[in-house]
JSON list of C-alpha atoms and ligand atoms in Angstrom, two decimals:
[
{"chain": "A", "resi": 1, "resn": "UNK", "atom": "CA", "xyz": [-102.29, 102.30, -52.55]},
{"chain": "A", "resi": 2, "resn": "UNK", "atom": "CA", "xyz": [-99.28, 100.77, -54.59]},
{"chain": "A", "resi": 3, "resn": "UNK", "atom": "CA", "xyz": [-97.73, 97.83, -53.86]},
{"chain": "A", "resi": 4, "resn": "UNK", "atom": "CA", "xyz": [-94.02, 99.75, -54.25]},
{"chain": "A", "resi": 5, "resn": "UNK", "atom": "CA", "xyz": [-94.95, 102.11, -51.49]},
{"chain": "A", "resi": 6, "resn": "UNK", "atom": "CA", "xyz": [-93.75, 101.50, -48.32]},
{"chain": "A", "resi": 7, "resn": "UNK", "atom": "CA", "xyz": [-95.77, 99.50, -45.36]},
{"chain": "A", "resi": 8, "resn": "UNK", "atom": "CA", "xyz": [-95.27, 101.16, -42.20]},
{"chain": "A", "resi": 9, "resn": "UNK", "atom": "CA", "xyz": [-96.22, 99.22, -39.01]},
{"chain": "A", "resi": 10, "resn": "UNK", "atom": "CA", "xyz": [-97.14, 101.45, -36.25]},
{"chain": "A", "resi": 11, "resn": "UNK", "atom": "CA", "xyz": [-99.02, 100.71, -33.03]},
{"chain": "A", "resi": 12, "resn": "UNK", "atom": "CA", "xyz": [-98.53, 100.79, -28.85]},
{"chain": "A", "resi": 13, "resn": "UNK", "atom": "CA", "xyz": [-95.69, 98.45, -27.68]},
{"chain": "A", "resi": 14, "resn": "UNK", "atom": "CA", "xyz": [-96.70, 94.67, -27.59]},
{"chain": "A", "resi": 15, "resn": "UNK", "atom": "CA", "xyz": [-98.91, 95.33, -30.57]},
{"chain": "A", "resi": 16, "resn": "UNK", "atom": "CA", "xyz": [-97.00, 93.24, -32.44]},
{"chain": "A", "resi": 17, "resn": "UNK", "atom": "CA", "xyz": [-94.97, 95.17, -34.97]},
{"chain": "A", "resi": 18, "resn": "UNK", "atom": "CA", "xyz": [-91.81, 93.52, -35.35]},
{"chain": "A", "resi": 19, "resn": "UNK", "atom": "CA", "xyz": [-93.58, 90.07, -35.20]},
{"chain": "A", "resi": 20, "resn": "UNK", "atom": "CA", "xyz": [-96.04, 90.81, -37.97]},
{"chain": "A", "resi": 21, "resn": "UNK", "atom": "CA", "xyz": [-93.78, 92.86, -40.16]},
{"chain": "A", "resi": 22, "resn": "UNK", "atom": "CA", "xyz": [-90.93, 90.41, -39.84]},
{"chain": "A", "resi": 23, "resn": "UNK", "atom": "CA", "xyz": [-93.76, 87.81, -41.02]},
{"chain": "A", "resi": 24, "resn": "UNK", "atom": "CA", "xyz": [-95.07, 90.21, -43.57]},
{"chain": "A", "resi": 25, "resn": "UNK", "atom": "CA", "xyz": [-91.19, 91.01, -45.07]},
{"chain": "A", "resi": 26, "resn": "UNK", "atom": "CA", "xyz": [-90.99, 87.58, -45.50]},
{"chain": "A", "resi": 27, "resn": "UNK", "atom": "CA", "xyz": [-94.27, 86.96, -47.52]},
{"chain": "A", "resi": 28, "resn": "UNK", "atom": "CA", "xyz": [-93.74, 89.95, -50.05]},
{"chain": "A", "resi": 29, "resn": "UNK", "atom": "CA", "xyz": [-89.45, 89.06, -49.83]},
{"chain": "A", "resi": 30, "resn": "UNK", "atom": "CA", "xyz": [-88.91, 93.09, -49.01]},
{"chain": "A", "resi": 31, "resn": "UNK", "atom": "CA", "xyz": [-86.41, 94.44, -46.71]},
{"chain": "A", "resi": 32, "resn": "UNK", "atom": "CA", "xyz": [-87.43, 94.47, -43.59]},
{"chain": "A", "resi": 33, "resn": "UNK", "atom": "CA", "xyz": [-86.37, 97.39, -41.04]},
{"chain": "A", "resi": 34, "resn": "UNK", "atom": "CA", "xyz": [-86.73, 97.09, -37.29]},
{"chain": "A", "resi": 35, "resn": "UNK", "atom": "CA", "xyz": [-86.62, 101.03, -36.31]},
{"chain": "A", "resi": 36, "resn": "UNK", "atom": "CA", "xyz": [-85.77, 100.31, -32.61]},
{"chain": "A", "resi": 37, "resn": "UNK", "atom": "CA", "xyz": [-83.11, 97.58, -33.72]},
{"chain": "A", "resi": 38, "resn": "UNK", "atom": "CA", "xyz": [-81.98, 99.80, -36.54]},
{"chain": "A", "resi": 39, "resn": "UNK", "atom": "CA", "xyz": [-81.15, 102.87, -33.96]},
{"chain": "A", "resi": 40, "resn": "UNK", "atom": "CA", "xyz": [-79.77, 100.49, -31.45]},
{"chain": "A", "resi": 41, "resn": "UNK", "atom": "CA", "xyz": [-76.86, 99.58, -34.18]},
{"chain": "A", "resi": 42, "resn": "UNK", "atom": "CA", "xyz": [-76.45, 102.82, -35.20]},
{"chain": "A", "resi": 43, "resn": "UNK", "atom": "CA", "xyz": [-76.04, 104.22, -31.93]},
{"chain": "A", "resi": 44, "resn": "UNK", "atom": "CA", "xyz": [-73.89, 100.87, -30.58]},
{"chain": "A", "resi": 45, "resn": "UNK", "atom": "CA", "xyz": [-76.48, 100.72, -27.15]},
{"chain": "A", "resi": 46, "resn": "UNK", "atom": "CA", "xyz": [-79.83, 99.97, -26.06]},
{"chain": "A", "resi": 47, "resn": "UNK", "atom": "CA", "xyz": [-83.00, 101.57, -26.60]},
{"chain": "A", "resi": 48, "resn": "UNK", "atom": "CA", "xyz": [-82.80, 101.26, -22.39]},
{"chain": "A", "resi": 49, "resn": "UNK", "atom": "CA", "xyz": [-79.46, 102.71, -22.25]},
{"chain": "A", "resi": 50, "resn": "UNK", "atom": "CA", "xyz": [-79.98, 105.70, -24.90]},
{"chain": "A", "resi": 51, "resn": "UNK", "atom": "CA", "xyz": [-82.81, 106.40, -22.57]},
{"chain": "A", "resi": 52, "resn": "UNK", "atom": "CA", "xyz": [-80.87, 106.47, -19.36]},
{"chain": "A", "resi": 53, "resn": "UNK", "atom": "CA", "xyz": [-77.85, 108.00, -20.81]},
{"chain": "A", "resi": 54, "resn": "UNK", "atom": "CA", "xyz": [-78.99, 110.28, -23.69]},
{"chain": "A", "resi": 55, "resn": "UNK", "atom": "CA", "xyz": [-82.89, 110.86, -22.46]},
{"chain": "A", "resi": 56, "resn": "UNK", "atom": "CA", "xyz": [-86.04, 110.31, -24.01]},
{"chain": "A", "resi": 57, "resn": "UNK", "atom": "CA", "xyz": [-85.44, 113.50, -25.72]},
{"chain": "A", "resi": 58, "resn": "UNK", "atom": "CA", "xyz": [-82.38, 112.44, -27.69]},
{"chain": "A", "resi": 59, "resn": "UNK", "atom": "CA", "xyz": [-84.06, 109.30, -28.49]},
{"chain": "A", "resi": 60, "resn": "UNK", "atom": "CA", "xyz": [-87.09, 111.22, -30.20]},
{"chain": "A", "resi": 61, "resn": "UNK", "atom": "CA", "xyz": [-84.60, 113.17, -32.51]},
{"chain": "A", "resi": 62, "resn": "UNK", "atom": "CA", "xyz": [-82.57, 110.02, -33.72]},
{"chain": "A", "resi": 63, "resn": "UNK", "atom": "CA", "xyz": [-86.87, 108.36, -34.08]},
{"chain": "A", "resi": 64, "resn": "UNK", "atom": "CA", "xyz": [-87.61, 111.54, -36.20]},
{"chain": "A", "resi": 65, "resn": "UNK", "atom": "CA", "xyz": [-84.38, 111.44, -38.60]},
{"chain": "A", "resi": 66, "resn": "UNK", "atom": "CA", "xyz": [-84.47, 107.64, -38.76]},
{"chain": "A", "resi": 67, "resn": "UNK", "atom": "CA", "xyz": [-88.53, 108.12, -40.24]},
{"chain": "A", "resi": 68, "resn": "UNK", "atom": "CA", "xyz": [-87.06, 111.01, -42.23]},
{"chain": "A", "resi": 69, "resn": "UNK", "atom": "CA", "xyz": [-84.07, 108.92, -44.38]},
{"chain": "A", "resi": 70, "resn": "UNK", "atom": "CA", "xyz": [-87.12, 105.63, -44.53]},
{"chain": "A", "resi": 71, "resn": "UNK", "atom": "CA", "xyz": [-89.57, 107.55, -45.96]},
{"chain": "A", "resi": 72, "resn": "UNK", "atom": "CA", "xyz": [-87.40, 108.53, -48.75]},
{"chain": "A", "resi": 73, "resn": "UNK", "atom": "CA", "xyz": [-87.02, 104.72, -49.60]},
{"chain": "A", "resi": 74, "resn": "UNK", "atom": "CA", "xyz": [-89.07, 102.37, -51.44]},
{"chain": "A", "resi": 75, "resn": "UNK", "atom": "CA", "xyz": [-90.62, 98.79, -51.00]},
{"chain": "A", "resi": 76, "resn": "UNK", "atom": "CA", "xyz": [-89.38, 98.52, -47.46]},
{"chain": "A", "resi": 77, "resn": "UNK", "atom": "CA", "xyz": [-91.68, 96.78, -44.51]},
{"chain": "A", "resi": 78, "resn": "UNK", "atom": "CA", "xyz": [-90.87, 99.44, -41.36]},
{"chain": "A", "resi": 79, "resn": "UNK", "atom": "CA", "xyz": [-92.11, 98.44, -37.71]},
{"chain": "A", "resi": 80, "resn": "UNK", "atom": "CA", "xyz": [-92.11, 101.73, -36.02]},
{"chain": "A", "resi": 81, "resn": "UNK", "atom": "CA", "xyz": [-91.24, 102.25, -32.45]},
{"chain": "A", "resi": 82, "resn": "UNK", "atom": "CA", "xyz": [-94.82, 102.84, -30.45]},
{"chain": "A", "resi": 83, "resn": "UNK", "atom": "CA", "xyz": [-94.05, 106.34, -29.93]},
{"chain": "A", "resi": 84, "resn": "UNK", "atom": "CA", "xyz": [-92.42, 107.27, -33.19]},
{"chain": "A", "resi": 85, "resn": "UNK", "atom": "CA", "xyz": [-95.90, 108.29, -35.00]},
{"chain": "A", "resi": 86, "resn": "UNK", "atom": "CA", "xyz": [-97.15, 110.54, -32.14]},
{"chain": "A", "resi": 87, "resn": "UNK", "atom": "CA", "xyz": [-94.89, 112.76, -33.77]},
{"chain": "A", "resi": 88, "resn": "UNK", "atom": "CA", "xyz": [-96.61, 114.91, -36.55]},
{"chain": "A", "resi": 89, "resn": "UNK", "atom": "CA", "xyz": [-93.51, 115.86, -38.75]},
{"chain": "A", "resi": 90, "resn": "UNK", "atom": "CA", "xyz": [-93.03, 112.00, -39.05]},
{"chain": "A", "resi": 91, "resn": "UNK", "atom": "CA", "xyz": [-96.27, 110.87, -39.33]},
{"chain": "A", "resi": 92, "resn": "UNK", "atom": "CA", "xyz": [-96.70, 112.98, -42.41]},
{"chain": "A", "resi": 93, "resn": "UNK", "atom": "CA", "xyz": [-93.54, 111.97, -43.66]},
{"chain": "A", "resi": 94, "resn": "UNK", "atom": "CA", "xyz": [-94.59, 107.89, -43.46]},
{"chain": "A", "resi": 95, "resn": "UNK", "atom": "CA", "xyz": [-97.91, 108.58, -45.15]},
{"chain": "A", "resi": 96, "resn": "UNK", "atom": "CA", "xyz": [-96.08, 110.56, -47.89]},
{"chain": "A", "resi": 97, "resn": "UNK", "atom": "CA", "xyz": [-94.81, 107.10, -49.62]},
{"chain": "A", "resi": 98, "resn": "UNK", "atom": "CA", "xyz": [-95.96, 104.18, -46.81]},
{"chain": "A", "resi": 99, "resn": "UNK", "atom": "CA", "xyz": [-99.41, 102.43, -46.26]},
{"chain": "A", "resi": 100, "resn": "UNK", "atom": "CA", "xyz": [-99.21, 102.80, -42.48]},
{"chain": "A", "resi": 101, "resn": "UNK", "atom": "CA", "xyz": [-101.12, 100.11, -40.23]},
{"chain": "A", "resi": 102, "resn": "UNK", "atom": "CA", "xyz": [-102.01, 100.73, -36.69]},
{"chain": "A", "resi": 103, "resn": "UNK", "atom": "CA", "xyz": [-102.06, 97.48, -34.93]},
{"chain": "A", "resi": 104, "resn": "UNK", "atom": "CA", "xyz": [-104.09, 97.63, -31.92]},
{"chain": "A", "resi": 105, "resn": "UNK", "atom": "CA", "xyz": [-104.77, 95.63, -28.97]},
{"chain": "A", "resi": 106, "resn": "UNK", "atom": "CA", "xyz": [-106.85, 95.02, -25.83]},
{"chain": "A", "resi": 107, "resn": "UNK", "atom": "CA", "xyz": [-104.61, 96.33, -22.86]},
{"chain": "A", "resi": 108, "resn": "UNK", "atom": "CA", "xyz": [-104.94, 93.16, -20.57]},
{"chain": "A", "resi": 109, "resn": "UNK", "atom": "CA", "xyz": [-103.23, 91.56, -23.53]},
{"chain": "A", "resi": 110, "resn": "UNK", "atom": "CA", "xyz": [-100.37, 94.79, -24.32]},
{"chain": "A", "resi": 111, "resn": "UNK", "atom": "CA", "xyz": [-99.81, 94.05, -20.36]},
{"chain": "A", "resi": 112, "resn": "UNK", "atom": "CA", "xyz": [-99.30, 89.88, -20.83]},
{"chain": "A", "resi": 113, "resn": "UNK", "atom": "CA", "xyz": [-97.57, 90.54, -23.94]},
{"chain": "A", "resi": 114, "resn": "UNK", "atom": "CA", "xyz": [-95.47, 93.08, -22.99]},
{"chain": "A", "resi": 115, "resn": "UNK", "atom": "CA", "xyz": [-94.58, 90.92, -19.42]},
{"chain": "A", "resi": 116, "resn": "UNK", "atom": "CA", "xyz": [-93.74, 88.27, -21.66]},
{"chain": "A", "resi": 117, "resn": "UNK", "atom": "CA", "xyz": [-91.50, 89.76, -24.01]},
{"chain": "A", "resi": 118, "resn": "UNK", "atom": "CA", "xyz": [-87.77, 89.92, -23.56]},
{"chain": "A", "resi": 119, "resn": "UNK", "atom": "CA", "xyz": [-87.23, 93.42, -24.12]},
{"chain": "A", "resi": 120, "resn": "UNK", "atom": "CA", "xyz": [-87.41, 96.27, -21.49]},
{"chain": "A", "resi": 121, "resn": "UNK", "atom": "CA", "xyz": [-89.55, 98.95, -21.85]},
{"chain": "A", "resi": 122, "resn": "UNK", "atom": "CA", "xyz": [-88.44, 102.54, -19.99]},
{"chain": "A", "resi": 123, "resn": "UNK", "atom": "CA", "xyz": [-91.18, 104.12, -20.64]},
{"chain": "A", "resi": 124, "resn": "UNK", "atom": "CA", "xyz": [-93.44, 101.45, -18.38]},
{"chain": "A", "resi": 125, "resn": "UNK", "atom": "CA", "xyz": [-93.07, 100.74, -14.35]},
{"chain": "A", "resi": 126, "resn": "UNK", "atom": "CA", "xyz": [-92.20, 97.02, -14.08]},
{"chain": "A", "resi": 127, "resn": "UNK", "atom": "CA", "xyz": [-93.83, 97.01, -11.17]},
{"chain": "A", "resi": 128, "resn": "UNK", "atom": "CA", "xyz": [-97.38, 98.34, -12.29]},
{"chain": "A", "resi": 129, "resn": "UNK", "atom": "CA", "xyz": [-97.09, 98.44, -16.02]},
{"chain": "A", "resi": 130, "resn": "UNK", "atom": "CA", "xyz": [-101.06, 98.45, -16.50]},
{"chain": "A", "resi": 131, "resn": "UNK", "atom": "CA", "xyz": [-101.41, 101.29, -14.81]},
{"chain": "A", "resi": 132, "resn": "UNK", "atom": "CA", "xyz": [-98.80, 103.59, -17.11]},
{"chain": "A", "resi": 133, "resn": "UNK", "atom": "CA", "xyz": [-99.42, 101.70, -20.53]},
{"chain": "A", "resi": 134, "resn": "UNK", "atom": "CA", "xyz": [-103.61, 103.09, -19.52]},
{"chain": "A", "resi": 135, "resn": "UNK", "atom": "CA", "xyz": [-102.16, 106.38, -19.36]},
{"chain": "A", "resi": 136, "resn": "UNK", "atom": "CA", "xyz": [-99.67, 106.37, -21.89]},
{"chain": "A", "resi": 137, "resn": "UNK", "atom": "CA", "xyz": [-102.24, 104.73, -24.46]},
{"chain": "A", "resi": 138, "resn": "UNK", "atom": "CA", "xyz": [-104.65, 107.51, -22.88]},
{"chain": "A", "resi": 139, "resn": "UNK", "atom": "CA", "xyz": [-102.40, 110.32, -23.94]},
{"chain": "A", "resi": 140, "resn": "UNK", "atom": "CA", "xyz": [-101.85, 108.67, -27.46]},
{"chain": "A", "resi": 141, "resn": "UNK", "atom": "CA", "xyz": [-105.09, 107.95, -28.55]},
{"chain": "A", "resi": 142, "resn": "UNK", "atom": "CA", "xyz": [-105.86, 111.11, -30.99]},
{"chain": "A", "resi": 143, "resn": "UNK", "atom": "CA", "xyz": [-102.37, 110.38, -32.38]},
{"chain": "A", "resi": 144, "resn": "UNK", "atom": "CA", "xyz": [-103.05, 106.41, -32.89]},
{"chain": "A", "resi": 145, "resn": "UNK", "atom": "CA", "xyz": [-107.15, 107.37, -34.21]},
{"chain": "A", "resi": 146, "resn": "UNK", "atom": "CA", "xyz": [-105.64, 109.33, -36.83]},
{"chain": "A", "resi": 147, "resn": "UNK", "atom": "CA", "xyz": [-103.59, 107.08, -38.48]},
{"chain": "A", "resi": 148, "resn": "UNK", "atom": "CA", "xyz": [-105.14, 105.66, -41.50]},
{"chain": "A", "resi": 149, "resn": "UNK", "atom": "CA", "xyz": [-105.70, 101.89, -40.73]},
{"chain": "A", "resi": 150, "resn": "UNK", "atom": "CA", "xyz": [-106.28, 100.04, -38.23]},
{"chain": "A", "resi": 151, "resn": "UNK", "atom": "CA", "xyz": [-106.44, 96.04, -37.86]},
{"chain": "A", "resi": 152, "resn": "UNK", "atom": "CA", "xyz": [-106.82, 94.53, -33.92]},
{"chain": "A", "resi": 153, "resn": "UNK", "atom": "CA", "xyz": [-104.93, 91.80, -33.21]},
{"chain": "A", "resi": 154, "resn": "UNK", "atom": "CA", "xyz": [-106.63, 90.48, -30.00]},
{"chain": "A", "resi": 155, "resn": "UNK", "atom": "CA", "xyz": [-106.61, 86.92, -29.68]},
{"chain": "A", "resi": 156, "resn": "UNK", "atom": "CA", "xyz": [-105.49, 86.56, -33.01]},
{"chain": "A", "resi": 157, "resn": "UNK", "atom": "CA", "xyz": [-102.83, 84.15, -34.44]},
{"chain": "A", "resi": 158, "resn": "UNK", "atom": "CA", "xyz": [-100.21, 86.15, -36.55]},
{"chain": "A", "resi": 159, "resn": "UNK", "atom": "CA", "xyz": [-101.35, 84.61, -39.62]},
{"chain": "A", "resi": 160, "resn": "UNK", "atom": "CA", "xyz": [-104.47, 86.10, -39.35]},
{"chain": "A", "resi": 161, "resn": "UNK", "atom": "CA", "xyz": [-103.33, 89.39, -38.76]},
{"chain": "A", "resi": 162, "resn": "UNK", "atom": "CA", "xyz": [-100.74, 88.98, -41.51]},
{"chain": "A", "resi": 163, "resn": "UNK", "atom": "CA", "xyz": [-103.47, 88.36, -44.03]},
{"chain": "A", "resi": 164, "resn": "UNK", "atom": "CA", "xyz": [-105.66, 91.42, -42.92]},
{"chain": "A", "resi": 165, "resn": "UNK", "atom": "CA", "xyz": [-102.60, 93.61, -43.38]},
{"chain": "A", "resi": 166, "resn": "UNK", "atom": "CA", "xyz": [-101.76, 92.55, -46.58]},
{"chain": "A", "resi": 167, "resn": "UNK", "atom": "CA", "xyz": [-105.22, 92.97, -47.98]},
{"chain": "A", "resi": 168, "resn": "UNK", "atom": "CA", "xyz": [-104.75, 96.91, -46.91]},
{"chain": "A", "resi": 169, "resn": "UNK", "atom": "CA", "xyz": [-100.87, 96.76, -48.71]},
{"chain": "A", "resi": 170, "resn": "UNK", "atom": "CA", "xyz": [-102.87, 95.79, -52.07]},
{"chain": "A", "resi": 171, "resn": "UNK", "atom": "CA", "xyz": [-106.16, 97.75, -51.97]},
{"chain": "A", "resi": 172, "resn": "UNK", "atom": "CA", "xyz": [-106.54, 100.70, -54.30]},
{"chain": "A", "resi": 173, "resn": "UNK", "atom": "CA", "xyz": [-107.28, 103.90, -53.59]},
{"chain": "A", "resi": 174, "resn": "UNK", "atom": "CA", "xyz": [-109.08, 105.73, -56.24]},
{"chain": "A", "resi": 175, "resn": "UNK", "atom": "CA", "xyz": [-109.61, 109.93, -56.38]},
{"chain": "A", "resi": 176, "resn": "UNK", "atom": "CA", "xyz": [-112.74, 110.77, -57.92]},
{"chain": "A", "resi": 177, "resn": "UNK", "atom": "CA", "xyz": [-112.49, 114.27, -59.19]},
{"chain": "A", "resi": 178, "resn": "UNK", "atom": "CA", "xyz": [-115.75, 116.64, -59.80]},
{"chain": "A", "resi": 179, "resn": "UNK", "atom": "CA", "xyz": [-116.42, 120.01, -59.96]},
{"chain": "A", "resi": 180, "resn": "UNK", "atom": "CA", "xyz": [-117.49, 120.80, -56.60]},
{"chain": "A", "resi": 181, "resn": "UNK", "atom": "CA", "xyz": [-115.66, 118.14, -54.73]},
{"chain": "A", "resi": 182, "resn": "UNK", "atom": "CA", "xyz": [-113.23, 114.98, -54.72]},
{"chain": "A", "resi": 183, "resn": "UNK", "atom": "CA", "xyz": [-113.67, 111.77, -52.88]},
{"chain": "A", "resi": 184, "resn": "UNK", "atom": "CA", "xyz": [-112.10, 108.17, -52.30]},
{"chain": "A", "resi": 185, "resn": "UNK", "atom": "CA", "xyz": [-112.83, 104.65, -53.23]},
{"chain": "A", "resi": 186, "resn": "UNK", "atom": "CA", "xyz": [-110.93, 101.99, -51.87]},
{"chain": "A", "resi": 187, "resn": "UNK", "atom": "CA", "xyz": [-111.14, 98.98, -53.96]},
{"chain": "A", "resi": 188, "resn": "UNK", "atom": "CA", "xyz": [-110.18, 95.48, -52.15]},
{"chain": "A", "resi": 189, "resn": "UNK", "atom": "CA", "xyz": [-110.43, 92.28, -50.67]},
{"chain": "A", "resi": 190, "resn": "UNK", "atom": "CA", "xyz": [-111.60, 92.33, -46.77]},
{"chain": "A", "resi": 191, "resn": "UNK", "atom": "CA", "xyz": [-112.12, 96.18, -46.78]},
{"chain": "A", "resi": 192, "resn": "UNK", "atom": "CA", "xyz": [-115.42, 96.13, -45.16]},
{"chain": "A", "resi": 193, "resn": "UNK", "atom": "CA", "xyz": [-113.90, 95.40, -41.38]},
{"chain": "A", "resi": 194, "resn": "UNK", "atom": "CA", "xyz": [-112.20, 98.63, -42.15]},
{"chain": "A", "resi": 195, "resn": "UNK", "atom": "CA", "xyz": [-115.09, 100.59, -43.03]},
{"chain": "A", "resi": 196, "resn": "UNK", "atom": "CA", "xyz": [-114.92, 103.24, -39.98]},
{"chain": "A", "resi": 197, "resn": "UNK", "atom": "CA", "xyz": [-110.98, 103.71, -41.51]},
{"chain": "A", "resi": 198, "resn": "UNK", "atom": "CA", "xyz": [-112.63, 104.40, -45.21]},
{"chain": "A", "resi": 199, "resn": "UNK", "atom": "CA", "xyz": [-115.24, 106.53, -44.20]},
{"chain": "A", "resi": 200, "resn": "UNK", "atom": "CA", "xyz": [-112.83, 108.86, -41.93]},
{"chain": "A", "resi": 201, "resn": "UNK", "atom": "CA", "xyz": [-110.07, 108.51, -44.89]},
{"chain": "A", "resi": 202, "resn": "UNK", "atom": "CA", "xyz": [-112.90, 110.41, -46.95]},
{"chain": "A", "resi": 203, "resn": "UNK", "atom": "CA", "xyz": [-111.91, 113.39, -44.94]},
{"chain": "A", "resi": 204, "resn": "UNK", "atom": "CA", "xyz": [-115.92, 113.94, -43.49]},
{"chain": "A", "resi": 205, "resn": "UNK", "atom": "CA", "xyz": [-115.16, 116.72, -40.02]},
{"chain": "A", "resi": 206, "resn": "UNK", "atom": "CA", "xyz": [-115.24, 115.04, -37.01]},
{"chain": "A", "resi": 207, "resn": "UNK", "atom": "CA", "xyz": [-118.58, 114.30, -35.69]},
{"chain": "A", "resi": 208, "resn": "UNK", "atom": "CA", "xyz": [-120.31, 114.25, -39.53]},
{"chain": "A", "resi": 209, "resn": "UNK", "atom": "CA", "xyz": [-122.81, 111.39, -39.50]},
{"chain": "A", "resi": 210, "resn": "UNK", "atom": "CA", "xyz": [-122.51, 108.69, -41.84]},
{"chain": "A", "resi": 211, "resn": "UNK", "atom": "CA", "xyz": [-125.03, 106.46, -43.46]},
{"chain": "A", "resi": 212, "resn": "UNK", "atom": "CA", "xyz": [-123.60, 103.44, -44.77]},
{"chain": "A", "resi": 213, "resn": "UNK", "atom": "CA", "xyz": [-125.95, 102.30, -47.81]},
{"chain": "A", "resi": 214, "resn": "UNK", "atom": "CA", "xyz": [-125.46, 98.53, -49.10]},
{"chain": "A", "resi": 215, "resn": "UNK", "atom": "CA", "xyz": [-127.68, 95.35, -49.31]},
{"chain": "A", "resi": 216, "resn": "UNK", "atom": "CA", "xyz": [-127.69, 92.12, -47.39]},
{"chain": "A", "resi": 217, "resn": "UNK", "atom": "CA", "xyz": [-125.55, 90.25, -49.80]},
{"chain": "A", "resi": 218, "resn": "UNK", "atom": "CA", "xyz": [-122.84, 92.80, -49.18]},
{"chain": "A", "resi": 219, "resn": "UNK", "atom": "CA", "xyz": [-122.75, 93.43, -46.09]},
{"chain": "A", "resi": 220, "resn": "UNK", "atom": "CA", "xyz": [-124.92, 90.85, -44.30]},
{"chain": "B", "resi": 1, "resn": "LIG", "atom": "C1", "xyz": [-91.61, 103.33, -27.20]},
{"chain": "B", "resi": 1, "resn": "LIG", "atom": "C2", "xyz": [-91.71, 102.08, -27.72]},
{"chain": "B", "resi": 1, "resn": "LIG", "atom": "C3", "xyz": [-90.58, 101.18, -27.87]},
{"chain": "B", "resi": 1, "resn": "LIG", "atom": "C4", "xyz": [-89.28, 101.98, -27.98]},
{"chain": "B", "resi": 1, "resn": "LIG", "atom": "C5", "xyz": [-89.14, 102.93, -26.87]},
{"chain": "B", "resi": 1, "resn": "LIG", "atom": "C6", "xyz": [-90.31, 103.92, -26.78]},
{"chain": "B", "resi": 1, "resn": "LIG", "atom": "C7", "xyz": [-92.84, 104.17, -27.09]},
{"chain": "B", "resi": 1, "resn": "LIG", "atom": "O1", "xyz": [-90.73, 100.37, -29.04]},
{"chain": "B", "resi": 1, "resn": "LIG", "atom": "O2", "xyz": [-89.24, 102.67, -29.20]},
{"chain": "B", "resi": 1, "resn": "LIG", "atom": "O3", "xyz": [-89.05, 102.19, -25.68]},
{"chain": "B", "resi": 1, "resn": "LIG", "atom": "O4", "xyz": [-92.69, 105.39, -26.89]},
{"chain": "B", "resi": 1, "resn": "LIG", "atom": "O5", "xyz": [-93.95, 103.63, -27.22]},
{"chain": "B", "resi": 1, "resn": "LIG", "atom": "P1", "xyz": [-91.76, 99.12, -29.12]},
{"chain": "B", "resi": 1, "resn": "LIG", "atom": "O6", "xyz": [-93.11, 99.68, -29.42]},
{"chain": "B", "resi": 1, "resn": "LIG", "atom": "O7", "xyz": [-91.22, 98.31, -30.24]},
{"chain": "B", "resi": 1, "resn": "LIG", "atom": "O8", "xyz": [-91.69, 98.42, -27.80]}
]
């Protein structure tokens, strides 16, 4: 990973992506880009209203482009929209030239964050949003698992959660090349709460076991 590449931040809604990447803009003094904000100008209307007026559909298509034209920039900080990564043609595109971070979170806090927040959310029933962020998390979760990192932010103050994302922006990523095969190593500070991200990074077939050899000083 380069520092030059983008850092996409990706993750449900009330994860904490426009908090964290405003905070993380702000620490590296890159541009940050909103994606929901950003289509809301475009467009001159609400994520709401583009929903209601244009359909989800619509909204998808002006999502994919928007991912499309970022991922041919540099050095920006991008906060995604929760669903824009489900989508494989721009999930590809993001990882092309972006370190992309999942941000994750327990659902009894998505559901008091997401009550909290002043934005809403058309894709949730105001009425019972636990029950459709459940299913709508349920019906992401291969898409979300295969993104590359991962850092919770449970509980966590944003400075926290700042720091671990920052330590993925800076790590290195080494190919080792042989004859027979090629594998990563990921050099960097904090990497071993990420370990289950390295090892699956290493491109092992789903289900492979691992054994994870170190010593106590390590990895106590
Ligand atoms: C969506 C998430 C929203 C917004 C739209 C759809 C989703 O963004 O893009 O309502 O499909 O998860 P946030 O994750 O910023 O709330």
């Amino acid at each position: 990973m380069d520092s030059q590449r983008n850092l996409v931040l990706t993750g449900f809604m009330g994860a904490g992506k426009s908090t964290i990447g405003a905070l993380v803009a702000q620490r590296l003094g890159r541009p940050f880009i909103d994606m929901d904000a950003e289509i809301e100008v475009r467009l001159g209307k609400s994520i709401p209203d583009i929903f209601a007026e244009d359909g989800e559909a619509a909204f998808r298509d002006h999502e994919r482009a928007l991912c499309l034209e970022l991922a041919d920039r540099d050095g920006l900080v991008i906060a995604t929209g929760g669903g824009a990564l489900v989508d494989l043609s721009s999930r590809g595109a993001m990882a092309q030239n972006g370190t992309i971070v999942c941000l994750t979170c327990g659902i009894d806090e998505l559901v008091r964050r997401i009550e909290r927040g002043p934005h809403y959310r058309p894709l949730l029933d105001p009425v019972d949003p636990h029950s459709t962020i459940e299913a709508l998390l349920k019906k992401r979760t291969e898409a979300y698992a295969a993104l590359p990192w991962h850092v919770d932010t449970t509980g966590r103050l944003p400075n926290e959660i700042v720091a671990d994302v920052l330590d993925l922006l800076f790590a290195k990523q080494l190919e080792v090349r042989g004859s027979k095969s090629t594998y990563p190593i990921h050099i960097g500070a904090g990497l071993l709460q990420h370990l289950g991200d390295a090892v699956c990074a290493s491109g092992l077939p789903a289900g492979s076991k691992t054994v994870v050899v170190s010593n106590d000083v390590v990895f106590p």
